[in-house]
XYZ file of C-alpha atoms in Angstrom:
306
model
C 285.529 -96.361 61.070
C 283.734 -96.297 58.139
C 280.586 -94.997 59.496
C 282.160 -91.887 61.539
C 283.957 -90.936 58.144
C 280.408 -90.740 56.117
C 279.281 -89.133 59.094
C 281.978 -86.275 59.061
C 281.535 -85.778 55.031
C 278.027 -85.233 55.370
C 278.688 -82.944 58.469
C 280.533 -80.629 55.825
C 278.209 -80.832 52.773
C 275.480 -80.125 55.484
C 277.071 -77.267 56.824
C 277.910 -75.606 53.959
C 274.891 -76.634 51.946
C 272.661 -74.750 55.112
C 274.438 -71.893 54.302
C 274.168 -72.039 50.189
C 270.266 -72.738 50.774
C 268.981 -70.729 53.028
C 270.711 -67.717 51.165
C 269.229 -68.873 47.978
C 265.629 -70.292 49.518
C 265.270 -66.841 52.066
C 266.642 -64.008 49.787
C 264.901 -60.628 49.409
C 261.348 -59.623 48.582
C 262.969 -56.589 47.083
C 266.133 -58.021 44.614
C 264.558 -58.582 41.115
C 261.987 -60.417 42.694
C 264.734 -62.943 43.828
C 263.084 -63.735 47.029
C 259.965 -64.855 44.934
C 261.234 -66.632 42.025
C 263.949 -68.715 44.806
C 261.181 -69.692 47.249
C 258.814 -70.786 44.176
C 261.933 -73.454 42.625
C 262.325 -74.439 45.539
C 259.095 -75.577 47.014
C 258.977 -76.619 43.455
C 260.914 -79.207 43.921
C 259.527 -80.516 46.926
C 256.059 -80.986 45.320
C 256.878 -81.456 41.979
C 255.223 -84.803 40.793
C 256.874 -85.747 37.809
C 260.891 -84.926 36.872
C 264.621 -85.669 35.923
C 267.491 -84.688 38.519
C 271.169 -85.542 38.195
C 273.088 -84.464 41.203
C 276.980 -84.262 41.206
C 278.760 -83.259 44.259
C 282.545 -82.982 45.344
C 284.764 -81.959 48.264
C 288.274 -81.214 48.325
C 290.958 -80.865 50.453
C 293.494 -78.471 50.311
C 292.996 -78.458 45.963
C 292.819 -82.325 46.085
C 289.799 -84.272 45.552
C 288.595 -86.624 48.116
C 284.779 -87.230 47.217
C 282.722 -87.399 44.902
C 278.661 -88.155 44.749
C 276.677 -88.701 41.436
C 273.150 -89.344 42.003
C 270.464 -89.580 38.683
C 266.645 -89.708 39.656
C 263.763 -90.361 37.754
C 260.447 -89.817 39.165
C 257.037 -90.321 38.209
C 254.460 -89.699 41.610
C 251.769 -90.846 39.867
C 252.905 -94.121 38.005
C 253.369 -97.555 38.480
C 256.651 -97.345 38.350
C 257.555 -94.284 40.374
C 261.287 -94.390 41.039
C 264.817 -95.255 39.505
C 267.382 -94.272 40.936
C 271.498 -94.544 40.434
C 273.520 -93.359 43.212
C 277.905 -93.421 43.053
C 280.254 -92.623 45.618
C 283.638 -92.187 45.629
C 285.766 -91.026 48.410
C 289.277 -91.189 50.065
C 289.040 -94.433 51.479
C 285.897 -96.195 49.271
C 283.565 -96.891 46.701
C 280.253 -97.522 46.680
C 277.302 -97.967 43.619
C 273.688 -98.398 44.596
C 270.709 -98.123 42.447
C 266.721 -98.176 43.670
C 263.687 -98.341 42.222
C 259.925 -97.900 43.313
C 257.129 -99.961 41.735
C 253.807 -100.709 42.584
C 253.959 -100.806 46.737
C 258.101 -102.625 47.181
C 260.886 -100.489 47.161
C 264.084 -102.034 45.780
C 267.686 -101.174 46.457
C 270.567 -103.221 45.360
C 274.042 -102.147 46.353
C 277.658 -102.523 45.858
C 279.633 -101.801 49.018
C 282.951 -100.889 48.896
C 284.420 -103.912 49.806
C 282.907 -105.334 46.467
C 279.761 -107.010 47.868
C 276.301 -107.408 46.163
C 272.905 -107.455 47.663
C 269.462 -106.495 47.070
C 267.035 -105.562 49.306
C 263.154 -105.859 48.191
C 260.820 -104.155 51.024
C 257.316 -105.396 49.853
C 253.829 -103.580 51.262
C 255.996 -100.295 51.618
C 253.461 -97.569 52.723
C 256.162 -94.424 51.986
C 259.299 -93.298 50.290
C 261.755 -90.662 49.818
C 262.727 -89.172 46.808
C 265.527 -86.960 46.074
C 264.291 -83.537 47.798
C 263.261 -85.493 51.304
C 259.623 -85.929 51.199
C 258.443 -89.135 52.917
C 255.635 -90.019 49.398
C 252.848 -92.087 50.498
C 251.558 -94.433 48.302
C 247.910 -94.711 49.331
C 246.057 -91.944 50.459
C 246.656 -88.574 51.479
C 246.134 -87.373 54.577
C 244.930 -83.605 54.969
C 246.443 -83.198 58.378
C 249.367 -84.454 57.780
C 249.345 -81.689 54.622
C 248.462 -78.860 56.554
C 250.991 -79.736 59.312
C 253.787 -80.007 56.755
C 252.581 -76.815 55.022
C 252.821 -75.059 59.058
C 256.321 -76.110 59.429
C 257.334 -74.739 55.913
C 256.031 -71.250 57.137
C 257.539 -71.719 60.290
C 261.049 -72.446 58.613
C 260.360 -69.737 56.343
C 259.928 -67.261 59.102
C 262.578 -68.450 61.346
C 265.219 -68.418 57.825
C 264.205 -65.034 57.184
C 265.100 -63.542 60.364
C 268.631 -65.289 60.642
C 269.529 -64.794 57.005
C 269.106 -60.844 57.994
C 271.372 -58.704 55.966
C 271.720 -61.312 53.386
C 268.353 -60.192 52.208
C 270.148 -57.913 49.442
C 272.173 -60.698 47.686
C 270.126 -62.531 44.826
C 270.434 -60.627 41.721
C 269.064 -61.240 38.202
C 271.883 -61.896 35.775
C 270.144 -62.294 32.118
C 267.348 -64.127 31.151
C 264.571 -64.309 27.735
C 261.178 -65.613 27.312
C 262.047 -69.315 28.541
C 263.958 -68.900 30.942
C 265.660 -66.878 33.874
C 269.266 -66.955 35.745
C 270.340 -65.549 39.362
C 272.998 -65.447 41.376
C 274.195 -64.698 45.090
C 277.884 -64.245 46.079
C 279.218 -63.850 50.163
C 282.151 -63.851 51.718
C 283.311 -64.634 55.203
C 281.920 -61.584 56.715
C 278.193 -62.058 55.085
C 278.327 -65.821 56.299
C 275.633 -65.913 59.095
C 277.151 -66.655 62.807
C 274.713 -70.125 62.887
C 276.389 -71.468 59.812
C 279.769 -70.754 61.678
C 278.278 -71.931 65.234
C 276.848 -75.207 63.565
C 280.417 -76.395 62.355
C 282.309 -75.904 65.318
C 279.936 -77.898 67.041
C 280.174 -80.391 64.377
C 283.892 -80.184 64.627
C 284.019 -80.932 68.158
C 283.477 -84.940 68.487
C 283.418 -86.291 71.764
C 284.940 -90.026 73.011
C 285.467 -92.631 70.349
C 283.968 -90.256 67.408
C 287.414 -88.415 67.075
C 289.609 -90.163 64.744
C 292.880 -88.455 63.674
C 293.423 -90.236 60.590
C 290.466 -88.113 59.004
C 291.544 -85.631 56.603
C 288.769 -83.186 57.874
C 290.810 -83.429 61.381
C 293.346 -81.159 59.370
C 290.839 -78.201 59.724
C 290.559 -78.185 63.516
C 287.763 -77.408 65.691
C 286.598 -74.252 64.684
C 286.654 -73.971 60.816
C 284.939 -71.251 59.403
C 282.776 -70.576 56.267
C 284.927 -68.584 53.321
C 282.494 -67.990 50.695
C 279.860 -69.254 49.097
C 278.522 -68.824 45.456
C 275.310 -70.135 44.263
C 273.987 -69.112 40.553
C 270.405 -70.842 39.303
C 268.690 -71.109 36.504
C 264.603 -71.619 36.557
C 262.139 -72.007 33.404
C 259.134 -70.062 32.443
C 257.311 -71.518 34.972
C 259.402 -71.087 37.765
C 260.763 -74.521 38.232
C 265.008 -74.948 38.763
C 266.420 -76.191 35.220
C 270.304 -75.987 36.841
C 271.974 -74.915 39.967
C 275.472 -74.670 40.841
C 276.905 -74.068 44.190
C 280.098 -73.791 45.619
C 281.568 -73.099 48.908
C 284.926 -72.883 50.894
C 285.606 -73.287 54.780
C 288.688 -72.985 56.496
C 290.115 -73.963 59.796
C 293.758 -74.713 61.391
C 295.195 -78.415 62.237
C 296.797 -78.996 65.705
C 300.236 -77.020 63.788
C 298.294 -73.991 63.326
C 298.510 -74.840 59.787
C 295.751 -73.467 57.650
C 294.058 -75.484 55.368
C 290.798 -74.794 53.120
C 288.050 -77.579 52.321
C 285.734 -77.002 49.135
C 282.639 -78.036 48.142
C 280.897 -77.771 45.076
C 277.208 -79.192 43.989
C 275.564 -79.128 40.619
C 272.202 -79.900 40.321
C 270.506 -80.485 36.762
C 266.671 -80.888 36.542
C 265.065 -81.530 33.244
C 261.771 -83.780 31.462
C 259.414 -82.108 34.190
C 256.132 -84.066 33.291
C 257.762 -86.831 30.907
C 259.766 -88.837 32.695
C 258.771 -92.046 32.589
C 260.676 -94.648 35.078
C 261.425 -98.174 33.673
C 260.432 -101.459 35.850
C 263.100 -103.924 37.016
C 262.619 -107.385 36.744
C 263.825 -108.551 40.495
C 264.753 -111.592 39.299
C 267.882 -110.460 37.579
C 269.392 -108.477 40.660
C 272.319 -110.386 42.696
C 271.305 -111.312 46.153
C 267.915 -110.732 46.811
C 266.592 -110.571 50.547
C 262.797 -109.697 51.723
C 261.440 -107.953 54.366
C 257.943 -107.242 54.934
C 257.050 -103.507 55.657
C 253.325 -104.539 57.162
C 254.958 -106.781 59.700
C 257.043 -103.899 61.213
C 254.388 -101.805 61.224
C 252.286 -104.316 63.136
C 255.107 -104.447 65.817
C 255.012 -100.595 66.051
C 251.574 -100.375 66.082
C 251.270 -98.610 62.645
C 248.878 -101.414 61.258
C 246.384 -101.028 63.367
């Protein structure tokens, strides 16, 4: 049941990390300029071209850990080498390491599962790939439809976070700052959580057929848990790009007892060497297990070739 459990932890980081982003991404026009300096990081980060980014993130369970996530990116858009990346997982039941890189047109990923096995994947003729913030990249050209679609739906988002955020509009404030650099926060409690972040986990919370599985620690907060609080503070550099963020948030729910229990998540983000970073090539002959797929051919069979 491996699967359903990864599917359940990122059910609650997704969750709560809606209701940490919108808050931070859709905050007011009017708070210290909040609104502003929030939507600029973030979009930031979404087009920036060159950067460092260590992620950490961590759940608990009733004060007890049971996950962890530590994820280090390097990317360079515009460079042979565009991406290395480390990624380690730890949770209640497993381990897992996997590490990827990006060069010229193959994208490499070699993993340890958690059952101790090695193997390397090497995807050559790879026409896209995501980086950290979850922008499909092309590598060839750029397509100006595609661009102004994309910039549409941000708009569209925009507009549609704005008017369910609502009253949360008030909640960014500036906390100190000097000529580099600049730090907010935003604090909520239960009764500022929006009703869609609330809505959103019950559904999650609700598994149908085989999906339920009662030796899941997560089972322990019912089927209607509930957001707590959330705290989010940010930190953002002369020009406007993130340089840390920390997050945190709580939810709470019942078991089948009626005993309440309280889940916790908290997610640090450090971003640093914005137009430096320079990602180092792997020689694919040294990874363990090497298997090759060609991207061309699937996108022959799909029709994307053509």
């Amino acid at each position: 049941m491996k699967s359903n459990k990864k599917k359940i932890t990122m059910a609650i980081g997704m969750a709560l990390g809606v209701t940490v982003l919108a808050g931070a991404t859709f905050a007011s026009y009017n708070t210290s300029n909040g609104y502003d300096v929030a939507k600029t990081a973030v979009k930031g980060l979404m087009k920036n071209e060159n950067y460092t980014a260590n992620v950490t993130t961590k759940i608990s369970l009733d004060g007890k850990e049971i996950s962890s996530d530590t994820l280090k990116e390097l990317y360079d858009r515009n460079g042979d080498v565009k991406i290395n990346k480390e990624n380690k997982i730890s949770s209640y039941d497993y381990n897992s390491e996997y590490r990827e890189w990006v060069q010229d047109d193959t994208n490499i990923i070699s993993s340890t599962h958690y059952d101790g096995e090695k193997r390397t994947l090497v995807e050559e003729n790879a026409s896209e790939y995501l980086n950290l913030f979850g922008e499909f990249d092309k590598f060839y050209t750029e397509d100006a439809n595609e661009d102004k679609r994309n910039q549409k739906m941000v708009n569209f988002v925009e507009l549609i976070g704005d008017t369910m955020i609502g009253d949360l509009k008030n909640n960014i404030i500036y906390v100190s700052g000097d000529d580099n650099s600049s730090t907010y926060e935003m604090n909520l409690d239960a009764i500022q959580i929006p009703e869609v972040a609330n809505a959103g986990l019950s559904v999650m919370f609700n598994p149908t057929g085989d999906a339920y599985d009662d030796s899941e620690p997560y089972t322990l907060l019912g089927t209607d848990p509930i957001v707590k609080n959330v705290s989010v503070k940010f930190t953002v550099d002369n020009e406007g790009r993130f340089t840390n963020l920390n997050a945190e948030a709580s939810m709470i729910g019942n078991d089948s007892n009626g005993e309440k229990h309280e889940a916790a998540i908290s997610i640090t983000l450090d971003m640093s060497d914005y137009g430096t970073t320079k990602p180092e090539r792997v020689d694919i002959s040294t990874l363990p297990n090497v298997e090759y797929s060609n991207n061309s051919e699937i996108d022959a069979y799909y029709g994307d070739g053509e």
